[in-house]
mmCIF file of C-alpha atoms in Angstrom:
data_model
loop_
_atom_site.group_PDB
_atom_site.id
_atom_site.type_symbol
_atom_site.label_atom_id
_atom_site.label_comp_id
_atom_site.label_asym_id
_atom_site.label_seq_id
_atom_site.Cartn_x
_atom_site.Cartn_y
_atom_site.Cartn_z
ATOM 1 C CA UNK R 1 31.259 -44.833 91.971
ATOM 2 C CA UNK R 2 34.880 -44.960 90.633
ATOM 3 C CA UNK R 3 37.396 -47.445 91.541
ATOM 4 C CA UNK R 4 38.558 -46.063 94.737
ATOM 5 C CA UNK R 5 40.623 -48.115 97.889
ATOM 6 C CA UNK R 6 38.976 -48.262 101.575
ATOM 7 C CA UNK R 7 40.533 -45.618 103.595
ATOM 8 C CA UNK R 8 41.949 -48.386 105.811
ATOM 9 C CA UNK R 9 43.267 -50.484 102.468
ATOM 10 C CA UNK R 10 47.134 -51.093 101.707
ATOM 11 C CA UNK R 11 48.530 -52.540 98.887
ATOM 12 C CA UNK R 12 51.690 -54.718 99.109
ATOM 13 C CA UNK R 13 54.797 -53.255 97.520
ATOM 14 C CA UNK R 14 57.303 -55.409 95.876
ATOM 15 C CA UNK R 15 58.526 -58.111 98.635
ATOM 16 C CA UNK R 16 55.960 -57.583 100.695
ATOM 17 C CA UNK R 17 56.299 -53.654 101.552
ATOM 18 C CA UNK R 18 53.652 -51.792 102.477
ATOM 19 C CA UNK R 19 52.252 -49.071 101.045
ATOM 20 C CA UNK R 20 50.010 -47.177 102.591
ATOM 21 C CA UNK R 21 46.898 -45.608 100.630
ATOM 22 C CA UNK R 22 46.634 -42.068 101.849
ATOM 23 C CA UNK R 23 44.498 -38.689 101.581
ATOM 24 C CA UNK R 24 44.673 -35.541 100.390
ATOM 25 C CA UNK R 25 43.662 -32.624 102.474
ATOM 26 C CA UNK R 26 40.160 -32.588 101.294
ATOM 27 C CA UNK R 27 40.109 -36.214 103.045
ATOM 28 C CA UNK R 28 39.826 -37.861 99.394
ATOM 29 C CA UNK R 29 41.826 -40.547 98.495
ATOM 30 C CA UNK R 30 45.065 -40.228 96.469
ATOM 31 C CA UNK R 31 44.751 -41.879 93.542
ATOM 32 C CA UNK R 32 48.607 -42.406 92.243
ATOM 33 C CA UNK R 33 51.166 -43.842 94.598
ATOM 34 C CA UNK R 34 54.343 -45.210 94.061
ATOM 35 C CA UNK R 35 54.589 -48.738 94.979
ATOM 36 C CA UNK R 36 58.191 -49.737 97.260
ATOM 37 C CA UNK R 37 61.497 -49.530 95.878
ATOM 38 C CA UNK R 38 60.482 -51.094 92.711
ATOM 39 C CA UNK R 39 59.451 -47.860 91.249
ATOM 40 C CA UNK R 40 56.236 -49.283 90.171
ATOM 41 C CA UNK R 41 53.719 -45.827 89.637
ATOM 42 C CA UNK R 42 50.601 -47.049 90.890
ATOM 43 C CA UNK R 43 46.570 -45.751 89.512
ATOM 44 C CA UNK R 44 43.544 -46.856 90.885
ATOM 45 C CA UNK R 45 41.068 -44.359 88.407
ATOM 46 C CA UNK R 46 41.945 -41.763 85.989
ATOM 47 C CA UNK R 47 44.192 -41.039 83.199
ATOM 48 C CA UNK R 48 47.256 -41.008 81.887
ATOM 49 C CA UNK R 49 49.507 -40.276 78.786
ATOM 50 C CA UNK R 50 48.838 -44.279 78.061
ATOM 51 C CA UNK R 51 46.325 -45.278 79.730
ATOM 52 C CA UNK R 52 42.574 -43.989 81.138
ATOM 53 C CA UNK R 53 40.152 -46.078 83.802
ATOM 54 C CA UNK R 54 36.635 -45.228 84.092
ATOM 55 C CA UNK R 55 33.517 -46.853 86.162
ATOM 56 C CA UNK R 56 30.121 -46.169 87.065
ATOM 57 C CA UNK R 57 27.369 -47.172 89.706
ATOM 58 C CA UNK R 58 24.606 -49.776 88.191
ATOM 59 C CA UNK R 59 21.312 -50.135 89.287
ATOM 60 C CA UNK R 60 22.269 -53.143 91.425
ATOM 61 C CA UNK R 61 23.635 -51.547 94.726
ATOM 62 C CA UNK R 62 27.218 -51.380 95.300
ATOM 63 C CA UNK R 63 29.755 -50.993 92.788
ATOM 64 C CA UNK R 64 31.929 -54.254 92.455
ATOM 65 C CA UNK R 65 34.307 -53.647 90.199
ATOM 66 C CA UNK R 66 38.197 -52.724 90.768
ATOM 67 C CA UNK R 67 40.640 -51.821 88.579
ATOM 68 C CA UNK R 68 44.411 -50.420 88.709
ATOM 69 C CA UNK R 69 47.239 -49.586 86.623
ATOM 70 C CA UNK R 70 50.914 -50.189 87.706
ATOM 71 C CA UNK R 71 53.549 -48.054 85.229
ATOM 72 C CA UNK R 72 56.883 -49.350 85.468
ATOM 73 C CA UNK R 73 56.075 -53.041 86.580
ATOM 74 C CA UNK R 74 58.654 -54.322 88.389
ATOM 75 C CA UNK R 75 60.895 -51.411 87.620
ATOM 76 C CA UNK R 76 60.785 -51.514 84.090
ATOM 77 C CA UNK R 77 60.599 -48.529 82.540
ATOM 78 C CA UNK R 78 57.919 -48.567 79.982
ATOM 79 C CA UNK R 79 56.316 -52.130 81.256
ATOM 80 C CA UNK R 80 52.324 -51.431 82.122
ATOM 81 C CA UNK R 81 50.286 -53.697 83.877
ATOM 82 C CA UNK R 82 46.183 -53.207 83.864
ATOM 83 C CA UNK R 83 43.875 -54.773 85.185
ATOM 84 C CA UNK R 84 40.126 -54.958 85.932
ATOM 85 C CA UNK R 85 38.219 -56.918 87.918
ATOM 86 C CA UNK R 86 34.524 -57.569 88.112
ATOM 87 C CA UNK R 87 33.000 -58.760 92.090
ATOM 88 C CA UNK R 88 30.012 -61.158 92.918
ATOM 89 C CA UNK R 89 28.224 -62.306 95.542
ATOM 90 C CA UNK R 90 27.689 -60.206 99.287
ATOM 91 C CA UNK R 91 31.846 -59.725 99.783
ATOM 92 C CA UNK R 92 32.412 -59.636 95.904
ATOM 93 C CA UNK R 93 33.610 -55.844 96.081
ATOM 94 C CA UNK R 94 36.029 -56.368 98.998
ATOM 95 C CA UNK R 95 37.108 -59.630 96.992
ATOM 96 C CA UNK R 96 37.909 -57.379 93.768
ATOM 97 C CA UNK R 97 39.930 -54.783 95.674
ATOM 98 C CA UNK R 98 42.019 -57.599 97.304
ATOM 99 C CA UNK R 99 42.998 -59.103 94.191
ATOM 100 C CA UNK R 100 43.504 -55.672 92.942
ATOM 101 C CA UNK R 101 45.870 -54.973 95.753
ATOM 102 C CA UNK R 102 47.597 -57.584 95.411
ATOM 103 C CA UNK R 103 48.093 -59.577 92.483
ATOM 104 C CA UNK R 104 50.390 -56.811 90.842
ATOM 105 C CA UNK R 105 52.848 -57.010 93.413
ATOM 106 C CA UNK R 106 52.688 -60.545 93.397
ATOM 107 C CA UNK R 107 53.381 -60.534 89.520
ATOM 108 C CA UNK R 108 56.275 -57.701 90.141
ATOM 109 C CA UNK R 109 57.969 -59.525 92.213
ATOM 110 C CA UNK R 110 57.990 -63.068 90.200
ATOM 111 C CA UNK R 111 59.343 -60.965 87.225
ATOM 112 C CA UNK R 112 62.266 -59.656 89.676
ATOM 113 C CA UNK R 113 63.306 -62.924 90.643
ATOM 114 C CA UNK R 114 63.171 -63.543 86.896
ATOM 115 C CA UNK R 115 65.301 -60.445 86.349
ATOM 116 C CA UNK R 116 67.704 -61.988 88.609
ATOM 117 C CA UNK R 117 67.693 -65.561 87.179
ATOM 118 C CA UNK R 118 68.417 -64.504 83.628
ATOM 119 C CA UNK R 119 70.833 -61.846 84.780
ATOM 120 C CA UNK R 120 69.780 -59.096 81.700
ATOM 121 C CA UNK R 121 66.046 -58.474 81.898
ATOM 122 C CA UNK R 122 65.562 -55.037 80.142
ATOM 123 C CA UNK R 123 62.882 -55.557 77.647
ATOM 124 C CA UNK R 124 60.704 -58.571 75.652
ATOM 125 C CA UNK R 125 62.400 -59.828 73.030
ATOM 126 C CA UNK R 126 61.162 -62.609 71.842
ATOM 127 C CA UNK R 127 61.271 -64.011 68.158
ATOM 128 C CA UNK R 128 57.624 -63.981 66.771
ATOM 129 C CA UNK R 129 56.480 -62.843 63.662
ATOM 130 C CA UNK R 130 53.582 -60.475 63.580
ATOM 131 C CA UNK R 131 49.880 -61.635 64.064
ATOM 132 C CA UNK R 132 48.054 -63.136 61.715
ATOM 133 C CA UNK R 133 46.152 -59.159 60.703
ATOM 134 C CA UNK R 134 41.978 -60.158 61.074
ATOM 135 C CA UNK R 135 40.998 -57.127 59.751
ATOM 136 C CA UNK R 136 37.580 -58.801 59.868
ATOM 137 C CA UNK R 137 36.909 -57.716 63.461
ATOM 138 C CA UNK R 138 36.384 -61.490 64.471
ATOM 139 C CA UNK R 139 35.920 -61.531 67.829
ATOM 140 C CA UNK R 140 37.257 -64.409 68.348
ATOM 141 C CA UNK R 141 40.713 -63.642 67.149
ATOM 142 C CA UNK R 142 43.566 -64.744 69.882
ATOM 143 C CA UNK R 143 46.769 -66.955 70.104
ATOM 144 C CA UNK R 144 47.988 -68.876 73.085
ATOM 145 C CA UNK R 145 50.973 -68.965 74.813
ATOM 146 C CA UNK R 146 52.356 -72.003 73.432
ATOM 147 C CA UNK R 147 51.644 -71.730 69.915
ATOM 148 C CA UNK R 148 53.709 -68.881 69.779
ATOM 149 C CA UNK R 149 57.416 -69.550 68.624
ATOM 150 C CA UNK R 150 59.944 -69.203 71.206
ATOM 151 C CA UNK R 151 63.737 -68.031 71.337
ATOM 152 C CA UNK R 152 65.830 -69.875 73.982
ATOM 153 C CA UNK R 153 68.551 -67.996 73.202
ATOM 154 C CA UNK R 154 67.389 -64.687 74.769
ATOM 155 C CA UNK R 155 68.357 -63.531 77.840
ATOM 156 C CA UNK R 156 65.526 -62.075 78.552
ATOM 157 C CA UNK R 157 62.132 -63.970 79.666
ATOM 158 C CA UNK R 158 60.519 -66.386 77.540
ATOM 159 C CA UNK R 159 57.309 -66.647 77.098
ATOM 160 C CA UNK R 160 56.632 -70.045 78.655
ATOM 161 C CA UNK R 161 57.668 -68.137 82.036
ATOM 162 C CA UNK R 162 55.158 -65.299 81.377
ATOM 163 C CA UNK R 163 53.228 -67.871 81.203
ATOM 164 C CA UNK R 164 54.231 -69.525 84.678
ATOM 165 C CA UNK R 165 54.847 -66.216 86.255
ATOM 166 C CA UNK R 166 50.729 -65.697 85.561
ATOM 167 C CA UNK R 167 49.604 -68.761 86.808
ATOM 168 C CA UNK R 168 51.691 -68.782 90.087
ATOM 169 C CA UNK R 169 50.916 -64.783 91.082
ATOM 170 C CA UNK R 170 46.958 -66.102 90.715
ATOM 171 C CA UNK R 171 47.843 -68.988 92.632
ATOM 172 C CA UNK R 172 49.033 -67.054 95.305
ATOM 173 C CA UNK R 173 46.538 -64.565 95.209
ATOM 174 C CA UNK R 174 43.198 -67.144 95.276
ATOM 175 C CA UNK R 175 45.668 -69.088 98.284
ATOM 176 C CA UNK R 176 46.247 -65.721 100.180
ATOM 177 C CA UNK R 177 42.502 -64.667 99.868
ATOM 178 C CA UNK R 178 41.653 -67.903 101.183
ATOM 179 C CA UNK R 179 42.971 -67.376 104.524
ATOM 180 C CA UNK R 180 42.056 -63.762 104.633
ATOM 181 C CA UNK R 181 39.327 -64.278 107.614
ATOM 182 C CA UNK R 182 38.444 -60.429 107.100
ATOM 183 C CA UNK R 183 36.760 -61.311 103.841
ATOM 184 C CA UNK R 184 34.217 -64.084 103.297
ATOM 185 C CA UNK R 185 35.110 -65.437 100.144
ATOM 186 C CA UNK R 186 33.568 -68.379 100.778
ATOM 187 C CA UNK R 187 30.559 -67.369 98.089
ATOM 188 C CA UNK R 188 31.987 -64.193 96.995
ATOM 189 C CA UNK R 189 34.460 -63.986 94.131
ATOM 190 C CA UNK R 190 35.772 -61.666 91.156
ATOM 191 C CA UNK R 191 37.009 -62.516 87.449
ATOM 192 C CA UNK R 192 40.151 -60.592 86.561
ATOM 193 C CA UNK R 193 41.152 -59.677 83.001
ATOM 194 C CA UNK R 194 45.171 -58.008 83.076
ATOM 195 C CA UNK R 195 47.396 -57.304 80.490
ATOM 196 C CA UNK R 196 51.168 -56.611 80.811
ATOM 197 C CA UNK R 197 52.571 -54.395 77.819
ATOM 198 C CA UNK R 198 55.776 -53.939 77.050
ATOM 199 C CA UNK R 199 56.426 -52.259 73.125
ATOM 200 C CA UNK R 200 54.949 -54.055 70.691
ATOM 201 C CA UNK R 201 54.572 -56.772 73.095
ATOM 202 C CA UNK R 202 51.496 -57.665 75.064
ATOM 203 C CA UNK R 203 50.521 -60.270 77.344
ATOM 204 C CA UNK R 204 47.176 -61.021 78.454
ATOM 205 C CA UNK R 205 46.233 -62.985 80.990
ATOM 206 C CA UNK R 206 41.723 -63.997 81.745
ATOM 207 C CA UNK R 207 39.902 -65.894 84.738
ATOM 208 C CA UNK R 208 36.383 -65.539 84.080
ATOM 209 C CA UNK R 209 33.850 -64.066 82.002
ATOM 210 C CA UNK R 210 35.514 -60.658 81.646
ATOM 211 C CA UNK R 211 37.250 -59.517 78.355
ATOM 212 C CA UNK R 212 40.213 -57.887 76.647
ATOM 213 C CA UNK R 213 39.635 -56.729 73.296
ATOM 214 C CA UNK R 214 41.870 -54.613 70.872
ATOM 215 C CA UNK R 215 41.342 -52.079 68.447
ATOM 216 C CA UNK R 216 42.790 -51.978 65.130
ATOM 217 C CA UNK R 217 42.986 -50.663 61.336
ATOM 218 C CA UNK R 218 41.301 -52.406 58.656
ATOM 219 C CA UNK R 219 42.273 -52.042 54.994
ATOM 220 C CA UNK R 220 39.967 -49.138 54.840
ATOM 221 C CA UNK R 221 41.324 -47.295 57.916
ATOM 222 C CA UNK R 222 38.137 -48.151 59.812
ATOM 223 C CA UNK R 223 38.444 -48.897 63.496
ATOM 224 C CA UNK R 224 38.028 -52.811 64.226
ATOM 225 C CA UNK R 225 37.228 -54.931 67.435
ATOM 226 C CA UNK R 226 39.569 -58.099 68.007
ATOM 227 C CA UNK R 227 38.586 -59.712 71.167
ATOM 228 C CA UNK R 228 41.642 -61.014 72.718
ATOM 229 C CA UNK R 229 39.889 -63.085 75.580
ATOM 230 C CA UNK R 230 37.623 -66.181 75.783
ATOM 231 C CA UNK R 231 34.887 -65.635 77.831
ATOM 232 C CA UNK R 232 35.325 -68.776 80.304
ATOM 233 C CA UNK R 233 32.303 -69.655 81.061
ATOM 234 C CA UNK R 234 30.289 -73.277 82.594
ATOM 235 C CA UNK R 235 29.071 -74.277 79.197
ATOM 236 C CA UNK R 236 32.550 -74.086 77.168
ATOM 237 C CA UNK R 237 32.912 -77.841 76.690
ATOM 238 C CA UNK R 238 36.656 -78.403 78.114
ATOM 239 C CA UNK R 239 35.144 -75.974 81.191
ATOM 240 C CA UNK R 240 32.273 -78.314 81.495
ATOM 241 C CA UNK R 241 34.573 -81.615 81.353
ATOM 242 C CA UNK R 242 37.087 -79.888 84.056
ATOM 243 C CA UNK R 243 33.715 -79.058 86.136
ATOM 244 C CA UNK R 244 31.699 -82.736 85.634
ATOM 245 C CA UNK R 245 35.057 -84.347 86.570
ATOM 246 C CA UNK R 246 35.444 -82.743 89.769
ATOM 247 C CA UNK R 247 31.640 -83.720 90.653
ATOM 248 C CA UNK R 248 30.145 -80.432 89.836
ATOM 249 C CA UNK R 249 27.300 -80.153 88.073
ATOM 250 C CA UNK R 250 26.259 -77.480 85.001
ATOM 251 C CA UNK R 251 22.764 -76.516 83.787
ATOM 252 C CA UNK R 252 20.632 -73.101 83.126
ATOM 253 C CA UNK R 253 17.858 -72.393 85.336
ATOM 254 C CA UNK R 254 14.460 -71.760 84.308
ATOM 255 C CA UNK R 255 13.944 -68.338 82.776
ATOM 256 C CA UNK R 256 17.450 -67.960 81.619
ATOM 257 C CA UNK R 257 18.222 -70.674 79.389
ATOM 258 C CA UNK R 258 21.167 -69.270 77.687
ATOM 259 C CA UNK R 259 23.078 -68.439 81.039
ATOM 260 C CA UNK R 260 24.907 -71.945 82.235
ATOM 261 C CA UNK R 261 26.250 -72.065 85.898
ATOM 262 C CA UNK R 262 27.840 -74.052 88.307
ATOM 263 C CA UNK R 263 26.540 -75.837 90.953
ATOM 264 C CA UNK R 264 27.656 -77.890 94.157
ATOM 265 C CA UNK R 265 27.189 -81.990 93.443
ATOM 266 C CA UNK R 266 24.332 -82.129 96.021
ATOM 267 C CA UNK R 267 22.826 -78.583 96.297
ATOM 268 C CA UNK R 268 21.582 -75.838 94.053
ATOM 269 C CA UNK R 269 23.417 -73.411 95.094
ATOM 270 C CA UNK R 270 25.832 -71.019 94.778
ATOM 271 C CA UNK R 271 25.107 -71.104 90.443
ATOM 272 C CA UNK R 272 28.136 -69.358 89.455
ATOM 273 C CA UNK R 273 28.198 -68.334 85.868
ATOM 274 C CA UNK R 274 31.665 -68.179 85.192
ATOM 275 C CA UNK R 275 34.233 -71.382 84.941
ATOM 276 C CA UNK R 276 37.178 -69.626 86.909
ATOM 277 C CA UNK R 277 37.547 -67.041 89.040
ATOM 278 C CA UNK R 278 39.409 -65.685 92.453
ATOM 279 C CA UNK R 279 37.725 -66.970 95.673
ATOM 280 C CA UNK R 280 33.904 -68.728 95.521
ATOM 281 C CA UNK R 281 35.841 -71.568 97.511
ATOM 282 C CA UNK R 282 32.246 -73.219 98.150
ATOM 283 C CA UNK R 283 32.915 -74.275 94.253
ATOM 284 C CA UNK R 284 37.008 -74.390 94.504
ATOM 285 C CA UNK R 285 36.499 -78.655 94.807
ATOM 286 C CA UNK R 286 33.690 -78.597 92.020
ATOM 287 C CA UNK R 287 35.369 -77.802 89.157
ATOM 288 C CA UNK R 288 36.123 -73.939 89.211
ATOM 289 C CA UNK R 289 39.669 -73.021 88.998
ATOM 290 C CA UNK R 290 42.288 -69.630 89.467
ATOM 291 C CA UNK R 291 44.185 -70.742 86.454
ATOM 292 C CA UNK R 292 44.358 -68.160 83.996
ATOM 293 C CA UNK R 293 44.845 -69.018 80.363
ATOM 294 C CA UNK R 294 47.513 -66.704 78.985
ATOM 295 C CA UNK R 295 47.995 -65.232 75.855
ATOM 296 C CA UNK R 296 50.089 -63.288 73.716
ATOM 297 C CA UNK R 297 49.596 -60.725 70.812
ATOM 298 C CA UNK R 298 52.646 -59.219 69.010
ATOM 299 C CA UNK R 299 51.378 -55.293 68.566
ATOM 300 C CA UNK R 300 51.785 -54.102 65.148
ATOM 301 C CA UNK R 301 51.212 -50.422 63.858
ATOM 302 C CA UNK R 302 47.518 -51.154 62.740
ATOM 303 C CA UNK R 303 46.705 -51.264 66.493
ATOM 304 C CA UNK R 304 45.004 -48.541 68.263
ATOM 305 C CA UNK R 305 44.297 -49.563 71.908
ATOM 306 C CA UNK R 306 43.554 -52.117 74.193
ATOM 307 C CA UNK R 307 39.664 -52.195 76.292
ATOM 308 C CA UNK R 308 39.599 -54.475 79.241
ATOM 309 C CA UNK R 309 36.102 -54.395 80.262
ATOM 310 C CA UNK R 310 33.782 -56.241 82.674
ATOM 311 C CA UNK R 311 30.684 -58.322 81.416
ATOM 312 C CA UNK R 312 28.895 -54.667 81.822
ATOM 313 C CA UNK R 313 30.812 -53.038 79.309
ATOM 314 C CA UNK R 314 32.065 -55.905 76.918
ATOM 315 C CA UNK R 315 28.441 -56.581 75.655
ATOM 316 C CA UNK R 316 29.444 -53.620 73.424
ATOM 317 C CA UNK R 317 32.950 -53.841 72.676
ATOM 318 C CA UNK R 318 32.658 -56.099 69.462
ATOM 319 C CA UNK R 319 30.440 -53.597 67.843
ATOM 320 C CA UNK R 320 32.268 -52.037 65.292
ATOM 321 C CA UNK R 321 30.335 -48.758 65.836
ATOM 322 C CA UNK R 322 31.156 -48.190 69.530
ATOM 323 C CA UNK R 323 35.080 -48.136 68.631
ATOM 324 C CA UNK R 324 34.059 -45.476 65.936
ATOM 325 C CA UNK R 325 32.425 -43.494 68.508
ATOM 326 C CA UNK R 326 36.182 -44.168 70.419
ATOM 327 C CA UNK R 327 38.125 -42.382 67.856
ATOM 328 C CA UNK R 328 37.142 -39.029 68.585
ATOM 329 C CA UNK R 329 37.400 -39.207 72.528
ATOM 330 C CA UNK R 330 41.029 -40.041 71.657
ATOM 331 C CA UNK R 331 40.494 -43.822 72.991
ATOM 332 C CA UNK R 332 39.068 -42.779 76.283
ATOM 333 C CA UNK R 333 36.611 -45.763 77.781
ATOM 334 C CA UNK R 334 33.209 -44.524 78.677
ATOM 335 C CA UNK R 335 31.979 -48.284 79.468
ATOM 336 C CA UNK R 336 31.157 -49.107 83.164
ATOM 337 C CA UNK R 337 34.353 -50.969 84.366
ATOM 338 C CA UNK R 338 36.305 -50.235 81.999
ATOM 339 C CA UNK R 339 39.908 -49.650 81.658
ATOM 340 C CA UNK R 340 41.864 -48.537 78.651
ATOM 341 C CA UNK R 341 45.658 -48.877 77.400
ATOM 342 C CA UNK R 342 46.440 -46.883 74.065
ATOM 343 C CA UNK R 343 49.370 -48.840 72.083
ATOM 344 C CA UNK R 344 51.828 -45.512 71.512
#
């Protein structure tokens, strides 16, 4: 099943205007809208010029992922937002397509008030130099927010406010799904991995166990994997601290020793294995958070395209050999839950 909307769903425009999700004459759903007066262009499957989303149905019952693209965030022409967002639990697929219909709004709106704050908001500008270039494919590969040099002289949004403008629109998501009574979130939840791309510039922003990862040139022209996410999960010692503190408790269960979860101080249950994550509020005073941690790449012209892909598809992204088999579907996903930016 692809991403699709319920034919009752709505998404929020910019400020809170609704826009309704509507059908063709076939009585299938449209899948590109145009979100409010913000001119955001709005895809919930598909492909574009830049960008192509693809998912299938597992073995597992209903399909839980989301996933959306919004071209011309905010208004800005050129300024993509993707993301993709993997469900759990009974309500996890109505929990995915909430935050799917409504954190990008959410965001698009903090960056107007931005726009209006800083007067000039056209494009990033801010003075990096280029990425360290890990032609190695390490996996690992990323750089936060704040070790990233800063310009305070621009006009235009710095990236310390990307930064905040992340963690408030999840804030206000996770708060907002809270006292949605039309979804029990109370042991359902979704990750979310998003990107906002702008040029060369390319913010990324992870809750949960989902992952971004790019592809690039090595020396040889070979196609490379760089993850750009950390996979936050239980057993990540600062994610384990967070979690102890808060009176949760972390340990695998028998017959998956390698799989760390979460559990409540005095039951085992719900055994989330993810650190953060929209909605599981049965956890929310245990440890798990809806911070994201934020992170910025500086695009260069070795890079290809960007995969965000759920914990179904990302077991293969860091193979080397499955972006090879990329090049010649002209960077077209084929993962389940996958979504897929190109960098031209």
């Amino acid at each position: 099943m692809g991403a699709c909307c319920t034919k009752d769903g709505r998404c929020r425009g910019f400020m809170g205007d609704l826009v309704e999700w509507k059908e063709d004459e076939a009585g299938e759903e449209i899948d590109i809208r145009r979100g409010s007066d913000a001119g955001d262009l709005i895809r919930l499957k598909g492909s574009s010029s830049f960008t192509s989303m693809y998912t299938q149905q597992g073995r597992k019952g209903i399909n839980q992922d989301a996933m959306t693209v919004w071209e011309d965030l905010s208004g800005e022409k050129e300024m993509f937002f993707c993301g993709v967002f993997d469900g759990h639990g009974p309500q996890g697929h109505r929990v995915a397509h909430h935050v799917r219909d409504n954190l990008p709004s959410k965001l698009s709106a903090a960056l107007k008030i931005s726009q209006r704050h800083q007067k000039k908001y056209s494009k990033l500008d801010v003075d990096v130099t280029d990425t360290d270039d890990d032609s190695s494919g390490n996996c690992n590969s990323r750089v936060d927010i704040k070790d990233r040099p800063r310009n305070p002289s621009s006009q235009n949004i710095s990236l310390a406010s990307w930064e905040g403008t992340f963690v408030k629109s999840f804030k206000e998501t996770d708060e907002e799904l809270c006292l949605n009574s039309s979804i029990d979130s109370f042991c359902s939840g979704t990750t979310a991995v998003t990107i906002v791309k702008q040029g060369h510039h390319l913010i990324i922003a992870n809750l949960g166990d989902s992952r971004a990862v790019l592809c690039t040139r090595g020396d040889n022209n070979q196609l490379l994997p760089i993850q750009l996410t950390v996979d936050l999960k239980p057993d990540v010692p600062s994610e384990a601290e967070r979690i102890m503190n808060c009176r949760g408790r972390v340990f695998a269960v028998e017959g998956q020793p390698d799989v760390y979860r979460i559990w409540m101080p005095d039951e085992d249950c719900p055994g989330l294995a993810m650190s953060r994550a929209f909605g599981d509020f049965c956890l929310k005073d245990c440890g798990l958070i809806s911070v994201p941690e934020v992170s910025y790449r500086n695009l260069t012209i070795k890079d290809e395209f960007v995969v965000l892909a759920t914990d179904g598809g990302h077991y293969h992204t860091c193979k080397t050999s499955d972006f090879q088999e990329l090049k010649p579907l002209d960077g077209l996903p084929f993962f389940a839950g996958m979504g897929c930016v190109n960098k031209r």
